[in-house]
Short mmCIF file of C-alpha atoms and ligand atoms in Angstrom, two decimals:
data_model
loop_
_atom_site.label_atom_id
_atom_site.label_comp_id
_atom_site.label_asym_id
_atom_site.label_seq_id
_atom_site.Cartn_x
_atom_site.Cartn_y
_atom_site.Cartn_z
CA UNK A 267 10.31 0.13 6.61
CA UNK A 268 9.13 -0.09 10.36
CA UNK A 269 9.16 2.58 13.10
CA UNK A 270 11.50 0.76 16.11
CA UNK A 271 8.85 1.21 19.15
CA UNK A 272 10.74 -1.25 21.62
CA UNK A 273 13.53 -4.40 21.55
CA UNK A 274 10.32 -6.70 21.86
CA UNK A 275 9.72 -6.28 18.24
CA UNK A 276 13.40 -7.08 17.38
CA UNK A 277 13.27 -10.63 19.12
CA UNK A 278 12.48 -12.66 16.51
CA UNK A 279 14.37 -11.18 14.20
CA UNK A 280 18.13 -10.88 16.80
CA UNK A 281 17.59 -14.82 16.85
CA UNK A 282 17.31 -15.47 13.30
CA UNK A 283 20.37 -13.05 12.56
CA UNK A 284 22.06 -15.37 15.54
CA UNK A 285 21.81 -18.23 13.80
CA UNK A 286 22.50 -16.54 10.19
CA UNK A 287 25.59 -14.89 11.58
CA UNK A 288 24.88 -12.10 8.18
CA UNK A 289 28.14 -9.79 7.84
CA UNK A 290 27.41 -6.41 8.48
CA UNK A 291 29.48 -3.59 6.74
CA UNK A 292 29.50 -0.13 8.64
CA UNK A 293 29.05 2.65 5.66
CA UNK A 294 28.63 5.61 7.74
CA UNK A 295 26.56 6.42 10.90
CA UNK A 296 23.19 4.99 10.57
CA UNK A 297 23.54 3.48 6.94
CA UNK A 298 24.84 -0.32 6.68
CA UNK A 299 25.26 -3.03 4.28
CA UNK A 300 23.86 -6.52 5.51
CA UNK A 301 24.77 -9.77 3.87
CA UNK A 302 21.85 -11.64 2.85
CA UNK A 303 20.52 -14.67 0.98
CA UNK A 304 20.78 -12.66 -2.40
CA UNK A 305 23.92 -10.41 -2.06
CA UNK A 306 23.79 -7.56 0.71
CA UNK A 307 21.16 -5.32 1.11
CA UNK A 308 21.25 -1.94 2.63
CA UNK A 309 19.37 -0.91 5.95
CA UNK A 310 19.19 2.43 7.20
CA UNK A 311 18.56 3.68 10.77
CA UNK A 312 16.80 7.21 11.39
CA UNK A 313 15.53 9.53 13.31
CA UNK A 314 12.60 11.03 12.17
CA UNK A 315 11.15 14.40 12.35
CA UNK A 316 8.48 13.77 14.43
CA UNK A 317 10.85 11.48 16.83
CA UNK A 318 10.26 8.15 15.96
CA UNK A 319 13.32 5.71 15.05
CA UNK A 320 12.90 4.33 11.47
CA UNK A 321 14.40 1.27 10.36
CA UNK A 322 14.16 0.62 6.54
CA UNK A 323 16.10 -2.25 4.20
CA UNK A 324 16.15 -3.28 0.65
CA UNK A 325 14.91 -7.21 1.44
CA UNK A 326 11.70 -7.53 -0.08
CA UNK A 327 10.55 -8.38 3.71
CA UNK A 328 10.93 -5.48 4.59
CA UNK A 329 9.19 -3.79 1.70
CA UNK A 330 6.17 -5.28 3.36
CA UNK A 331 6.67 -3.85 6.59
CA UNK A 332 8.07 -6.84 8.28
CA UNK A 333 11.08 -6.93 10.75
CA UNK A 334 13.90 -8.41 9.05
CA UNK A 335 16.87 -10.67 9.94
CA UNK A 336 19.49 -7.45 8.32
CA UNK A 337 17.76 -4.71 10.13
CA UNK A 338 18.54 -6.75 13.58
CA UNK A 339 22.03 -7.31 12.37
CA UNK A 340 22.52 -3.67 11.50
CA UNK A 341 20.68 -2.37 14.82
CA UNK A 342 22.82 -4.38 17.23
CA UNK A 343 25.35 -2.82 15.56
CA UNK A 344 23.85 1.43 15.45
CA UNK A 345 22.92 0.84 18.86
CA UNK A 346 26.16 0.59 19.95
CA UNK A 347 27.50 2.65 18.01
CA UNK A 348 25.02 5.18 19.20
CA UNK A 349 25.54 4.85 22.59
CA UNK A 350 29.79 5.44 22.03
CA UNK A 351 28.61 8.84 20.40
CA UNK A 352 26.63 9.33 23.93
CA UNK A 353 29.53 8.86 26.25
CA UNK A 354 32.00 10.22 24.27
ZN1 LIG B 263 16.39 -6.61 5.04
#
């Protein structure tokens, strides 16, 4: 799990996601399934009680606190959905 502080943090992961083009499945708002090298990983985006945006993924990299491309792929969908909710 990592805390999302800004988009700069995601640059490398987004570049990788663009190359790998994982499949992102929508579960519910903040809850996604992203295809990876060994099947699907679950990515959860949420706001913690103290206002931090946290992102967790079930892959090995994310366990170590790395920003993985699964999280980047899910976040690009999540941010779009969050915008839609705000403007709705
Ligand atoms: Zn991951």
